[in-house]
Each structure stands twice: as structure tokens, then as C-alpha cells.
Amino acid sequence: MSKTRAYGADCILLAAFEAAYGTMPADGYTRLSFKETSLGAERPLGYDPLLGQGRDAQDPFYEAVKDEGEFGVPLDLRSLGFWLKGLLGAPATSGDAGTGFTHAFTSGGALPSLALEIGHPTLATPKFFRHSGAKLGSLAVDMARSGPANATIAVIAQGESESATTIDAAPAGFALRRFSQGSGSILVGGQPLANVVGGRLSFSNNLEPVETIRSDGLIDGVDETEATAEGSVEVRFGTDATLTSAIAAESPVEMQYGFTIPGTDYALRFHLPRVFLPKKKQEIKGPGGIQAAYDWRAARDPVAGYLLRVTLVNDVPAY
């Protein structure tokens, strides 16, 4: 039944990788799950007052187009690989249908651009907003003891257009199977970190829009600059010296944030081979447990050859 008002429950998101930047493919799209999005084009008004025209204001002017925003997405066993390919580039894939496929996404490479369509198909007059030349700038994941596992992904696109019909009436899709916080873990030096109560991981490509002068107000492209990773771990103060020994020695540690699907070999692992931790004072704020949050920063490891490697083990043959 058609509707006169749009609802988030009715929205659909289609995505495909572009063969050429800013050129949307005619087909081959994949339908993806998402929690929320702020992606959209803006063209704000500027104003430059003139004298000699009286006291009333004159016409404003239109600034250049800015098409940016974020997606809140689930850490899903299958569809997350699509987002990781946009964030880190194509993976190295091994395995087979019997043992599962292992996809290794490594930081530091060239990034593909995407075409995205956010649709409202149940409106009496359907509306579909298409974003070409989209690149994924960053990903942030929070770790907790319970609850759903989600990520926030930042996007910069070239521009937005509107259509009354979808770009792909028969998109591919992934069967949904989510990771949960209850199956998460944080390892330091290959061993579970003791007394950890929370954590956060953030990776960024530090994208730079190419803002050339054009009559249509669009950017010419988006370039990836230095890849960085940082985050935090919050731990209860106790006898474990895993972090404090590394801090005292001013030496990096190996760190891994991960999730599993219980009862299977399926997993998601964020591996950081070279992480530096700051010294933190131990604040006592009452009679309860004493906690400290260590804000870490990662660097490229010359032996491993990367800053971050994300490994996704699932039943998808290729991305």
C-alpha cells in the first residue's frame, strides 16, 4: 500500500562498486542492512551584502555542493565484507565452501568508489536518492559486555540526484546474521586482556575531497591520505600487569578486537600488530571498583607490513 509519509522502516539501501569514479553502474547492486544514515547533499546559502541598494537585504548565493554523512550498520557476518572492501580495498580470500572462506582486508592500499541509493519505495510517489563517487572515510566500533554489535561508517560522495524509480529492481542480498557484544573479546599479545570492561576502535582513511572549480559545484574526487587507527580500552585496576608493563617499558603491544559466532568457525578480527599506550593516573572516585581508560594509538608494523588487518571468516565466496 502506498503512503503519503516516509518511514525509516520502509527505506532500502542499494550499493555497488564503480568501475570509474562518479559513474553509477546500471545494475549489479547489493541490498544492505543499516540502522540509520545522515548521508545527503547540501548546498548552503552564502551572503555578501552590497551598499547603495537600500536597507533591505539582497539575494543570497549558493555555495558548492557538499555530499557527506554517516551510516550506522550492524556488524553482520556477510554484508560487513562489502563495507570493509570499500574501507580497505579488495581482500585476499582463501578457503572453500567446506571449511569457510577467510577474507583478509589490509590497510594502506587504494580504495574503490561506490554508488549508493537510498530509497523510499512505499511512498505514493516513490523517491530514490542516488549518490555517486562515494568513498568510505572511517569506521568506529564500540565494545561492551552486552548488546548488539554495530559500527559507524563515514562517507564522502561526489553528489546526489533524485529519481522516481530504483536503479536496480532485482538487487543481490546477504542473509542477515549479526555478531553480538556477548561474543566479543580484546586480546593483547595474543592473550585475553584481564579485567577489561569496555573498548573502542576507530580506523580512518583521512579522506581529502578534491575541491576544484566546476560549474556544477561538485568535487572532482576524493583522495585517501594517511591511514590511522586509534581507540581505547577500559580496565579495572588490579594485579594484571599486561598493560602497565608495556607502558613502563614504552614498548608497543599487539592488540586484537574480535567477535565470533558461537558454535561455528565464523569470526571477525581487527588485528593491530603495533599499538602504543599512554601512562594513566589511577583515579579513585568512590568505594567501588577503580577503572582507567587507556587511549591507544596504532602504527604500521614493519614486520607484519600493515597498520590494521581485518579478517572476516564466513560462507561468502568473494567480495
PDB file of C-alpha atoms in Angstrom:
ATOM      1  CA  MET A   1       0.000   0.000   0.000  1.00  0.00           C
ATOM      2  CA  SER A   2       1.358   3.405  -0.943  1.00  0.00           C
ATOM      3  CA  LYS A   3       1.927   6.010   1.764  1.00  0.00           C
ATOM      4  CA  THR A   4       1.901   9.791   1.886  1.00  0.00           C
ATOM      5  CA  ARG A   5       4.616   9.996   4.553  1.00  0.00           C
ATOM      6  CA  ALA A   6       8.037   8.331   4.616  1.00  0.00           C
ATOM      7  CA  TYR A   7       9.150   5.967   7.400  1.00  0.00           C
ATOM      8  CA  GLY A   8      12.598   4.601   8.164  1.00  0.00           C
ATOM      9  CA  ALA A   9      11.178   1.073   8.333  1.00  0.00           C
ATOM     10  CA  ASP A  10      10.363   1.273   4.619  1.00  0.00           C
ATOM     11  CA  CYS A  11      13.763   2.556   3.441  1.00  0.00           C
ATOM     12  CA  ILE A  12      16.122   0.466   1.346  1.00  0.00           C
ATOM     13  CA  LEU A  13      19.841   0.878   0.670  1.00  0.00           C
ATOM     14  CA  LEU A  14      21.489  -0.365  -2.519  1.00  0.00           C
ATOM     15  CA  ALA A  15      25.221  -0.228  -3.188  1.00  0.00           C
ATOM     16  CA  ALA A  16      27.636  -1.184  -5.970  1.00  0.00           C
ATOM     17  CA  PHE A  17      31.293  -0.551  -6.708  1.00  0.00           C
ATOM     18  CA  GLU A  18      32.004   1.853  -9.559  1.00  0.00           C
ATOM     19  CA  ALA A  19      34.270   0.995 -12.495  1.00  0.00           C
ATOM     20  CA  ALA A  20      35.024   4.725 -12.941  1.00  0.00           C
ATOM     21  CA  TYR A  21      34.776   7.382 -10.246  1.00  0.00           C
ATOM     22  CA  GLY A  22      31.428   9.173 -10.266  1.00  0.00           C
ATOM     23  CA  THR A  23      29.809   6.843 -12.835  1.00  0.00           C
ATOM     24  CA  MET A  24      26.993   4.790 -11.316  1.00  0.00           C
ATOM     25  CA  PRO A  25      26.681   1.206 -12.636  1.00  0.00           C
ATOM     26  CA  ALA A  26      23.399   0.419 -14.373  1.00  0.00           C
ATOM     27  CA  ASP A  27      22.958  -2.834 -12.411  1.00  0.00           C
ATOM     28  CA  GLY A  28      24.771  -5.284 -10.147  1.00  0.00           C
ATOM     29  CA  TYR A  29      23.689  -3.666  -6.876  1.00  0.00           C
ATOM     30  CA  THR A  30      23.511  -5.293  -3.443  1.00  0.00           C
ATOM     31  CA  ARG A  31      20.860  -4.535  -0.838  1.00  0.00           C
ATOM     32  CA  LEU A  32      22.422  -3.787   2.557  1.00  0.00           C
ATOM     33  CA  SER A  33      21.045  -3.516   6.070  1.00  0.00           C
ATOM     34  CA  PHE A  34      21.600  -0.312   8.026  1.00  0.00           C
ATOM     35  CA  LYS A  35      20.401   1.264  11.263  1.00  0.00           C
ATOM     36  CA  GLU A  36      20.494   4.939  10.314  1.00  0.00           C
ATOM     37  CA  THR A  37      22.093   7.346   7.882  1.00  0.00           C
ATOM     38  CA  SER A  38      22.847  11.051   7.600  1.00  0.00           C
ATOM     39  CA  LEU A  39      24.240  10.913   4.051  1.00  0.00           C
ATOM     40  CA  GLY A  40      22.802  13.662   1.877  1.00  0.00           C
ATOM     41  CA  ALA A  41      23.791  16.579  -0.325  1.00  0.00           C
ATOM     42  CA  GLU A  42      23.755  20.133   0.970  1.00  0.00           C
ATOM     43  CA  ARG A  43      24.174  23.431  -0.856  1.00  0.00           C
ATOM     44  CA  PRO A  44      24.066  26.148   1.809  1.00  0.00           C
ATOM     45  CA  LEU A  45      23.317  29.783   1.137  1.00  0.00           C
ATOM     46  CA  GLY A  46      26.032  32.411   1.334  1.00  0.00           C
ATOM     47  CA  TYR A  47      25.539  36.157   1.629  1.00  0.00           C
ATOM     48  CA  ASP A  48      27.643  39.114   0.523  1.00  0.00           C
ATOM     49  CA  PRO A  49      25.954  42.452   1.393  1.00  0.00           C
ATOM     50  CA  LEU A  50      26.248  45.374  -1.042  1.00  0.00           C
ATOM     51  CA  LEU A  51      25.954  49.076  -0.364  1.00  0.00           C
ATOM     52  CA  GLY A  52      23.836  51.512  -2.316  1.00  0.00           C
ATOM     53  CA  GLN A  53      20.814  49.195  -2.545  1.00  0.00           C
ATOM     54  CA  GLY A  54      18.902  50.436   0.490  1.00  0.00           C
ATOM     55  CA  ARG A  55      18.433  48.800   3.864  1.00  0.00           C
ATOM     56  CA  ASP A  56      16.678  45.606   2.692  1.00  0.00           C
ATOM     57  CA  ALA A  57      18.823  42.528   2.107  1.00  0.00           C
ATOM     58  CA  GLN A  58      19.711  41.416  -1.419  1.00  0.00           C
ATOM     59  CA  ASP A  59      19.742  37.916  -2.902  1.00  0.00           C
ATOM     60  CA  PRO A  60      21.996  35.279  -1.310  1.00  0.00           C
ATOM     61  CA  PHE A  61      24.145  32.948  -3.410  1.00  0.00           C
ATOM     62  CA  TYR A  62      24.542  29.169  -3.446  1.00  0.00           C
ATOM     63  CA  GLU A  63      27.732  27.595  -2.114  1.00  0.00           C
ATOM     64  CA  ALA A  64      29.359  24.453  -3.559  1.00  0.00           C
ATOM     65  CA  VAL A  65      27.723  21.047  -3.089  1.00  0.00           C
ATOM     66  CA  LYS A  66      28.721  19.011  -0.037  1.00  0.00           C
ATOM     67  CA  ASP A  67      27.564  15.368  -0.008  1.00  0.00           C
ATOM     68  CA  GLU A  68      28.735  13.724   3.214  1.00  0.00           C
ATOM     69  CA  GLY A  69      27.324  11.736   6.121  1.00  0.00           C
ATOM     70  CA  GLU A  70      27.465   8.531   8.118  1.00  0.00           C
ATOM     71  CA  PHE A  71      25.880   5.093   8.134  1.00  0.00           C
ATOM     72  CA  GLY A  72      25.138   3.114  11.271  1.00  0.00           C
ATOM     73  CA  VAL A  73      25.475  -0.547  10.244  1.00  0.00           C
ATOM     74  CA  PRO A  74      25.320  -3.880  12.052  1.00  0.00           C
ATOM     75  CA  LEU A  75      28.434  -5.989  12.389  1.00  0.00           C
ATOM     76  CA  ASP A  76      26.918  -8.630  10.147  1.00  0.00           C
ATOM     77  CA  LEU A  77      28.660 -11.873   9.223  1.00  0.00           C
ATOM     78  CA  ARG A  78      28.169 -11.427   5.480  1.00  0.00           C
ATOM     79  CA  SER A  79      27.319  -7.873   4.455  1.00  0.00           C
ATOM     80  CA  LEU A  80      30.127  -6.351   6.548  1.00  0.00           C
ATOM     81  CA  GLY A  81      32.579  -7.650   3.946  1.00  0.00           C
ATOM     82  CA  PHE A  82      31.045  -5.272   1.402  1.00  0.00           C
ATOM     83  CA  TRP A  83      31.689  -2.286   3.669  1.00  0.00           C
ATOM     84  CA  LEU A  84      35.213  -3.495   4.506  1.00  0.00           C
ATOM     85  CA  LYS A  85      36.054  -3.686   0.803  1.00  0.00           C
ATOM     86  CA  GLY A  86      35.058  -0.040   0.439  1.00  0.00           C
ATOM     87  CA  LEU A  87      37.034   0.929   3.552  1.00  0.00           C
ATOM     88  CA  LEU A  88      40.233  -1.068   2.974  1.00  0.00           C
ATOM     89  CA  GLY A  89      40.152  -2.341  -0.613  1.00  0.00           C
ATOM     90  CA  ALA A  90      39.652  -5.814  -2.058  1.00  0.00           C
ATOM     91  CA  PRO A  91      40.557  -8.669   0.320  1.00  0.00           C
ATOM     92  CA  ALA A  92      42.853 -11.640  -0.089  1.00  0.00           C
ATOM     93  CA  THR A  93      40.465 -14.610   0.063  1.00  0.00           C
ATOM     94  CA  SER A  94      41.258 -18.238   0.827  1.00  0.00           C
ATOM     95  CA  GLY A  95      39.345 -21.366   1.834  1.00  0.00           C
ATOM     96  CA  ASP A  96      36.424 -23.244   0.355  1.00  0.00           C
ATOM     97  CA  ALA A  97      32.753 -23.984   0.944  1.00  0.00           C
ATOM     98  CA  GLY A  98      33.584 -26.876   3.263  1.00  0.00           C
ATOM     99  CA  THR A  99      35.876 -25.018   5.660  1.00  0.00           C
ATOM    100  CA  GLY A 100      34.594 -21.482   5.141  1.00  0.00           C
ATOM    101  CA  PHE A 101      36.140 -18.534   3.363  1.00  0.00           C
ATOM    102  CA  THR A 102      38.701 -16.262   5.031  1.00  0.00           C
ATOM    103  CA  HIS A 103      38.784 -12.686   3.742  1.00  0.00           C
ATOM    104  CA  ALA A 104      41.766 -10.581   4.843  1.00  0.00           C
ATOM    105  CA  PHE A 105      41.363  -6.809   4.366  1.00  0.00           C
ATOM    106  CA  THR A 106      44.575  -4.805   4.868  1.00  0.00           C
ATOM    107  CA  SER A 107      45.035  -1.073   5.347  1.00  0.00           C
ATOM    108  CA  GLY A 108      47.251   1.107   3.201  1.00  0.00           C
ATOM    109  CA  GLY A 109      46.004   0.297  -0.316  1.00  0.00           C
ATOM    110  CA  ALA A 110      43.969   2.138  -2.939  1.00  0.00           C
ATOM    111  CA  LEU A 111      40.234   2.415  -2.320  1.00  0.00           C
ATOM    112  CA  PRO A 112      37.342   1.797  -4.725  1.00  0.00           C
ATOM    113  CA  SER A 113      34.452   4.230  -5.069  1.00  0.00           C
ATOM    114  CA  LEU A 114      30.822   3.253  -4.587  1.00  0.00           C
ATOM    115  CA  ALA A 115      27.418   4.139  -5.903  1.00  0.00           C
ATOM    116  CA  LEU A 116      24.709   4.295  -3.242  1.00  0.00           C
ATOM    117  CA  GLU A 117      20.941   4.590  -3.499  1.00  0.00           C
ATOM    118  CA  ILE A 118      18.706   5.370  -0.521  1.00  0.00           C
ATOM    119  CA  GLY A 119      15.104   4.650  -1.495  1.00  0.00           C
ATOM    120  CA  HIS A 120      11.596   5.280  -0.214  1.00  0.00           C
ATOM    121  CA  PRO A 121       9.674   2.801  -2.399  1.00  0.00           C
ATOM    122  CA  THR A 122       6.376   2.787  -0.458  1.00  0.00           C
ATOM    123  CA  LEU A 123       5.567   6.462  -0.984  1.00  0.00           C
ATOM    124  CA  ALA A 124       2.659   7.225  -3.304  1.00  0.00           C
ATOM    125  CA  THR A 125       5.300   8.922  -5.435  1.00  0.00           C
ATOM    126  CA  PRO A 126       8.458   6.868  -4.751  1.00  0.00           C
ATOM    127  CA  LYS A 127      11.712   8.746  -4.244  1.00  0.00           C
ATOM    128  CA  PHE A 128      15.214   7.351  -4.660  1.00  0.00           C
ATOM    129  CA  PHE A 129      18.295   9.405  -3.799  1.00  0.00           C
ATOM    130  CA  ARG A 130      21.416   8.325  -5.668  1.00  0.00           C
ATOM    131  CA  HIS A 131      24.943   9.160  -4.530  1.00  0.00           C
ATOM    132  CA  SER A 132      27.810   8.668  -6.951  1.00  0.00           C
ATOM    133  CA  GLY A 133      31.539   8.781  -6.297  1.00  0.00           C
ATOM    134  CA  ALA A 134      31.234   7.698  -2.653  1.00  0.00           C
ATOM    135  CA  LYS A 135      34.289   6.701  -0.639  1.00  0.00           C
ATOM    136  CA  LEU A 136      34.360   5.344   2.902  1.00  0.00           C
ATOM    137  CA  GLY A 137      36.372   7.519   5.244  1.00  0.00           C
ATOM    138  CA  SER A 138      36.304   5.807   8.617  1.00  0.00           C
ATOM    139  CA  LEU A 139      34.870   3.025  10.753  1.00  0.00           C
ATOM    140  CA  ALA A 140      34.277   3.072  14.513  1.00  0.00           C
ATOM    141  CA  VAL A 141      33.290   0.108  16.691  1.00  0.00           C
ATOM    142  CA  ASP A 142      32.419   0.127  20.402  1.00  0.00           C
ATOM    143  CA  MET A 143      32.947  -2.908  22.622  1.00  0.00           C
ATOM    144  CA  ALA A 144      30.737  -3.675  25.599  1.00  0.00           C
ATOM    145  CA  ARG A 145      29.683  -6.635  27.721  1.00  0.00           C
ATOM    146  CA  SER A 146      26.234  -6.977  26.165  1.00  0.00           C
ATOM    147  CA  GLY A 147      24.006  -5.678  23.417  1.00  0.00           C
ATOM    148  CA  PRO A 148      24.207  -5.622  19.620  1.00  0.00           C
ATOM    149  CA  ALA A 149      27.487  -5.059  17.812  1.00  0.00           C
ATOM    150  CA  ASN A 150      27.316  -2.106  15.427  1.00  0.00           C
ATOM    151  CA  ALA A 151      29.674   0.198  13.554  1.00  0.00           C
ATOM    152  CA  THR A 152      29.580   3.774  12.314  1.00  0.00           C
ATOM    153  CA  ILE A 153      30.957   4.417   8.821  1.00  0.00           C
ATOM    154  CA  ALA A 154      31.668   7.902   7.445  1.00  0.00           C
ATOM    155  CA  VAL A 155      31.126   8.588   3.732  1.00  0.00           C
ATOM    156  CA  ILE A 156      32.098  11.371   1.317  1.00  0.00           C
ATOM    157  CA  ALA A 157      30.302  11.319  -2.060  1.00  0.00           C
ATOM    158  CA  GLN A 158      30.587  13.464  -5.170  1.00  0.00           C
ATOM    159  CA  GLY A 159      26.938  14.375  -5.491  1.00  0.00           C
ATOM    160  CA  GLU A 160      23.289  13.408  -5.185  1.00  0.00           C
ATOM    161  CA  SER A 161      20.488  13.008  -7.717  1.00  0.00           C
ATOM    162  CA  GLU A 162      16.825  12.066  -7.306  1.00  0.00           C
ATOM    163  CA  SER A 163      14.803   9.556  -9.297  1.00  0.00           C
ATOM    164  CA  ALA A 164      11.250   8.213  -9.230  1.00  0.00           C
ATOM    165  CA  THR A 165      12.442   4.646  -9.928  1.00  0.00           C
ATOM    166  CA  THR A 166      15.098   2.435  -8.381  1.00  0.00           C
ATOM    167  CA  ILE A 167      18.345   1.905 -10.242  1.00  0.00           C
ATOM    168  CA  ASP A 168      18.148  -1.897  -9.767  1.00  0.00           C
ATOM    169  CA  ALA A 169      14.812  -3.668  -9.364  1.00  0.00           C
ATOM    170  CA  ALA A 170      16.461  -7.045  -8.633  1.00  0.00           C
ATOM    171  CA  PRO A 171      19.477  -6.431  -6.381  1.00  0.00           C
ATOM    172  CA  ALA A 172      21.522  -9.162  -4.750  1.00  0.00           C
ATOM    173  CA  GLY A 173      21.430  -9.550  -0.981  1.00  0.00           C
ATOM    174  CA  PHE A 174      23.006 -11.196   2.037  1.00  0.00           C
ATOM    175  CA  ALA A 175      21.215 -13.370   4.583  1.00  0.00           C
ATOM    176  CA  LEU A 176      21.422 -11.463   7.870  1.00  0.00           C
ATOM    177  CA  ARG A 177      23.411 -12.974  10.746  1.00  0.00           C
ATOM    178  CA  ARG A 178      24.724 -10.498  13.304  1.00  0.00           C
ATOM    179  CA  PHE A 179      27.634 -10.623  15.699  1.00  0.00           C
ATOM    180  CA  SER A 180      26.767  -9.722  19.289  1.00  0.00           C
ATOM    181  CA  GLN A 181      28.732  -7.994  22.014  1.00  0.00           C
ATOM    182  CA  GLY A 182      28.429 -11.124  24.163  1.00  0.00           C
ATOM    183  CA  SER A 183      30.831 -12.940  21.821  1.00  0.00           C
ATOM    184  CA  GLY A 184      33.409 -10.152  21.686  1.00  0.00           C
ATOM    185  CA  SER A 185      36.954 -10.182  23.012  1.00  0.00           C
ATOM    186  CA  ILE A 186      40.021  -7.954  23.290  1.00  0.00           C
ATOM    187  CA  LEU A 187      43.424  -9.652  23.143  1.00  0.00           C
ATOM    188  CA  VAL A 188      46.830  -8.191  23.987  1.00  0.00           C
ATOM    189  CA  GLY A 189      49.875 -10.168  22.872  1.00  0.00           C
ATOM    190  CA  GLY A 190      47.563 -12.962  21.760  1.00  0.00           C
ATOM    191  CA  GLN A 191      46.037 -13.413  25.227  1.00  0.00           C
ATOM    192  CA  PRO A 192      42.678 -12.177  26.565  1.00  0.00           C
ATOM    193  CA  LEU A 193      43.099  -8.905  28.428  1.00  0.00           C
ATOM    194  CA  ALA A 194      42.134  -9.317  32.095  1.00  0.00           C
ATOM    195  CA  ASN A 195      39.551  -7.112  33.784  1.00  0.00           C
ATOM    196  CA  VAL A 196      38.557  -5.306  30.575  1.00  0.00           C
ATOM    197  CA  VAL A 197      35.091  -3.715  30.782  1.00  0.00           C
ATOM    198  CA  GLY A 198      34.889  -1.768  27.523  1.00  0.00           C
ATOM    199  CA  GLY A 199      36.715  -0.609  24.462  1.00  0.00           C
ATOM    200  CA  ARG A 200      36.567   1.328  21.230  1.00  0.00           C
ATOM    201  CA  LEU A 201      38.339   1.019  17.895  1.00  0.00           C
ATOM    202  CA  SER A 202      38.409   3.678  15.193  1.00  0.00           C
ATOM    203  CA  PHE A 203      40.099   3.495  11.786  1.00  0.00           C
ATOM    204  CA  SER A 204      40.307   6.400   9.339  1.00  0.00           C
ATOM    205  CA  ASN A 205      41.494   6.852   5.758  1.00  0.00           C
ATOM    206  CA  ASN A 206      41.588  10.619   6.390  1.00  0.00           C
ATOM    207  CA  LEU A 207      39.880  11.385   3.092  1.00  0.00           C
ATOM    208  CA  GLU A 208      40.549  14.671   1.318  1.00  0.00           C
ATOM    209  CA  PRO A 209      37.945  15.988  -1.164  1.00  0.00           C
ATOM    210  CA  VAL A 210      39.413  17.409  -4.372  1.00  0.00           C
ATOM    211  CA  GLU A 211      37.626  20.760  -4.429  1.00  0.00           C
ATOM    212  CA  THR A 212      38.354  22.075  -7.914  1.00  0.00           C
ATOM    213  CA  ILE A 213      36.411  24.898  -9.572  1.00  0.00           C
ATOM    214  CA  ARG A 214      33.471  23.454 -11.525  1.00  0.00           C
ATOM    215  CA  SER A 215      30.289  24.983 -12.851  1.00  0.00           C
ATOM    216  CA  ASP A 216      28.147  22.252 -11.250  1.00  0.00           C
ATOM    217  CA  GLY A 217      29.624  22.780  -7.766  1.00  0.00           C
ATOM    218  CA  LEU A 218      30.726  19.129  -7.415  1.00  0.00           C
ATOM    219  CA  ILE A 219      34.087  17.859  -6.216  1.00  0.00           C
ATOM    220  CA  ASP A 220      36.473  16.212  -8.704  1.00  0.00           C
ATOM    221  CA  GLY A 221      37.222  13.260  -6.455  1.00  0.00           C
ATOM    222  CA  VAL A 222      38.177  12.031  -3.004  1.00  0.00           C
ATOM    223  CA  ASP A 223      41.750  11.039  -2.177  1.00  0.00           C
ATOM    224  CA  GLU A 224      42.806   8.847   0.718  1.00  0.00           C
ATOM    225  CA  THR A 225      45.738  10.213   2.727  1.00  0.00           C
ATOM    226  CA  GLU A 226      47.399   8.743   5.852  1.00  0.00           C
ATOM    227  CA  ALA A 227      45.637   5.725   7.346  1.00  0.00           C
ATOM    228  CA  THR A 228      45.343   5.912  11.125  1.00  0.00           C
ATOM    229  CA  ALA A 229      43.879   3.773  13.887  1.00  0.00           C
ATOM    230  CA  GLU A 230      43.209   4.645  17.487  1.00  0.00           C
ATOM    231  CA  GLY A 231      40.895   3.634  20.276  1.00  0.00           C
ATOM    232  CA  SER A 232      40.670   2.836  23.944  1.00  0.00           C
ATOM    233  CA  VAL A 233      40.423   0.005  26.425  1.00  0.00           C
ATOM    234  CA  GLU A 234      38.816   0.460  29.810  1.00  0.00           C
ATOM    235  CA  VAL A 235      40.075  -1.905  32.503  1.00  0.00           C
ATOM    236  CA  ARG A 236      39.591  -2.479  36.223  1.00  0.00           C
ATOM    237  CA  PHE A 237      42.714  -1.743  38.214  1.00  0.00           C
ATOM    238  CA  GLY A 238      44.168  -4.905  39.755  1.00  0.00           C
ATOM    239  CA  THR A 239      47.199  -7.175  39.765  1.00  0.00           C
ATOM    240  CA  ASP A 240      47.365  -7.807  36.000  1.00  0.00           C
ATOM    241  CA  ALA A 241      50.426  -6.020  34.562  1.00  0.00           C
ATOM    242  CA  THR A 242      49.877  -6.654  30.841  1.00  0.00           C
ATOM    243  CA  LEU A 243      49.303  -3.001  30.005  1.00  0.00           C
ATOM    244  CA  THR A 244      51.293  -1.333  32.774  1.00  0.00           C
ATOM    245  CA  SER A 245      54.474  -3.288  31.950  1.00  0.00           C
ATOM    246  CA  ALA A 246      54.288  -2.259  28.288  1.00  0.00           C
ATOM    247  CA  ILE A 247      53.641   1.361  29.285  1.00  0.00           C
ATOM    248  CA  ALA A 248      56.539   1.398  31.714  1.00  0.00           C
ATOM    249  CA  ALA A 249      58.867  -0.004  29.028  1.00  0.00           C
ATOM    250  CA  GLU A 250      57.444   2.419  26.437  1.00  0.00           C
ATOM    251  CA  SER A 251      57.112  -0.517  24.050  1.00  0.00           C
ATOM    252  CA  PRO A 252      54.244  -1.298  21.645  1.00  0.00           C
ATOM    253  CA  VAL A 253      51.911  -4.248  22.103  1.00  0.00           C
ATOM    254  CA  GLU A 254      49.952  -6.419  19.686  1.00  0.00           C
ATOM    255  CA  MET A 255      46.207  -5.944  20.055  1.00  0.00           C
ATOM    256  CA  GLN A 256      43.154  -7.663  18.580  1.00  0.00           C
ATOM    257  CA  TYR A 257      39.464  -6.784  18.813  1.00  0.00           C
ATOM    258  CA  GLY A 258      37.227  -9.652  17.748  1.00  0.00           C
ATOM    259  CA  PHE A 259      33.828 -11.314  17.584  1.00  0.00           C
ATOM    260  CA  THR A 260      32.733 -14.884  16.949  1.00  0.00           C
ATOM    261  CA  ILE A 261      29.538 -16.742  16.077  1.00  0.00           C
ATOM    262  CA  PRO A 262      29.226 -19.319  18.892  1.00  0.00           C
ATOM    263  CA  GLY A 263      29.208 -22.916  17.689  1.00  0.00           C
ATOM    264  CA  THR A 264      30.889 -22.068  14.359  1.00  0.00           C
ATOM    265  CA  ASP A 265      34.285 -21.111  12.969  1.00  0.00           C
ATOM    266  CA  TYR A 266      32.883 -17.806  11.723  1.00  0.00           C
ATOM    267  CA  ALA A 267      34.653 -14.780  13.139  1.00  0.00           C
ATOM    268  CA  LEU A 268      35.563 -11.116  12.747  1.00  0.00           C
ATOM    269  CA  ARG A 269      39.001  -9.944  13.893  1.00  0.00           C
ATOM    270  CA  PHE A 270      40.620  -6.488  13.882  1.00  0.00           C
ATOM    271  CA  HIS A 271      44.362  -7.063  14.233  1.00  0.00           C
ATOM    272  CA  LEU A 272      46.730  -4.219  15.167  1.00  0.00           C
ATOM    273  CA  PRO A 273      50.313  -5.506  15.430  1.00  0.00           C
ATOM    274  CA  ARG A 274      51.850  -2.313  16.832  1.00  0.00           C
ATOM    275  CA  VAL A 275      49.889  -0.342  19.444  1.00  0.00           C
ATOM    276  CA  PHE A 276      51.221   2.315  21.806  1.00  0.00           C
ATOM    277  CA  LEU A 277      49.567   3.010  25.170  1.00  0.00           C
ATOM    278  CA  PRO A 278      49.862   6.126  27.357  1.00  0.00           C
ATOM    279  CA  LYS A 279      50.554   6.206  31.060  1.00  0.00           C
ATOM    280  CA  LYS A 280      47.355   6.938  33.017  1.00  0.00           C
ATOM    281  CA  LYS A 281      46.904   8.120  36.560  1.00  0.00           C
ATOM    282  CA  GLN A 282      44.761   5.891  38.759  1.00  0.00           C
ATOM    283  CA  GLU A 283      41.843   7.976  39.931  1.00  0.00           C
ATOM    284  CA  ILE A 284      39.745   6.799  42.886  1.00  0.00           C
ATOM    285  CA  LYS A 285      36.224   8.166  42.663  1.00  0.00           C
ATOM    286  CA  GLY A 286      34.466   6.293  45.437  1.00  0.00           C
ATOM    287  CA  PRO A 287      34.178   2.977  47.228  1.00  0.00           C
ATOM    288  CA  GLY A 288      33.537   0.975  44.033  1.00  0.00           C
ATOM    289  CA  GLY A 289      35.964  -0.595  41.582  1.00  0.00           C
ATOM    290  CA  ILE A 290      38.818   1.527  40.231  1.00  0.00           C
ATOM    291  CA  GLN A 291      38.898   1.805  36.436  1.00  0.00           C
ATOM    292  CA  ALA A 292      41.100   3.510  33.871  1.00  0.00           C
ATOM    293  CA  ALA A 293      40.628   4.104  30.145  1.00  0.00           C
ATOM    294  CA  TYR A 294      43.798   3.778  28.072  1.00  0.00           C
ATOM    295  CA  ASP A 295      43.593   5.746  24.823  1.00  0.00           C
ATOM    296  CA  TRP A 296      45.897   3.897  22.428  1.00  0.00           C
ATOM    297  CA  ARG A 297      47.266   4.711  19.002  1.00  0.00           C
ATOM    298  CA  ALA A 298      48.422   2.224  16.362  1.00  0.00           C
ATOM    299  CA  ALA A 299      51.321   2.400  13.902  1.00  0.00           C
ATOM    300  CA  ARG A 300      52.414   0.382  10.888  1.00  0.00           C
ATOM    301  CA  ASP A 301      54.387  -2.683  11.871  1.00  0.00           C
ATOM    302  CA  PRO A 302      57.449  -3.141   9.609  1.00  0.00           C
ATOM    303  CA  VAL A 303      57.443  -6.921  10.074  1.00  0.00           C
ATOM    304  CA  ALA A 304      53.727  -7.543   9.564  1.00  0.00           C
ATOM    305  CA  GLY A 305      53.668  -4.872   6.854  1.00  0.00           C
ATOM    306  CA  TYR A 306      50.425  -3.182   7.861  1.00  0.00           C
ATOM    307  CA  LEU A 307      48.722  -0.941  10.387  1.00  0.00           C
ATOM    308  CA  LEU A 308      45.409  -2.839  10.515  1.00  0.00           C
ATOM    309  CA  ARG A 309      44.220  -6.137   9.131  1.00  0.00           C
ATOM    310  CA  VAL A 310      40.571  -7.136   9.372  1.00  0.00           C
ATOM    311  CA  THR A 311      39.847 -10.835   8.920  1.00  0.00           C
ATOM    312  CA  LEU A 312      36.294 -11.991   8.228  1.00  0.00           C
ATOM    313  CA  VAL A 313      35.567 -15.732   8.165  1.00  0.00           C
ATOM    314  CA  ASN A 314      32.187 -16.599   6.666  1.00  0.00           C
ATOM    315  CA  ASP A 315      30.432 -18.524   3.879  1.00  0.00           C
ATOM    316  CA  VAL A 316      30.659 -15.827   1.172  1.00  0.00           C
ATOM    317  CA  PRO A 317      32.991 -16.939  -1.677  1.00  0.00           C
ATOM    318  CA  ALA A 318      34.098 -13.460  -2.792  1.00  0.00           C
ATOM    319  CA  TYR A 319      33.560  -9.708  -2.437  1.00  0.00           C
TER     320      TYR A 319
END
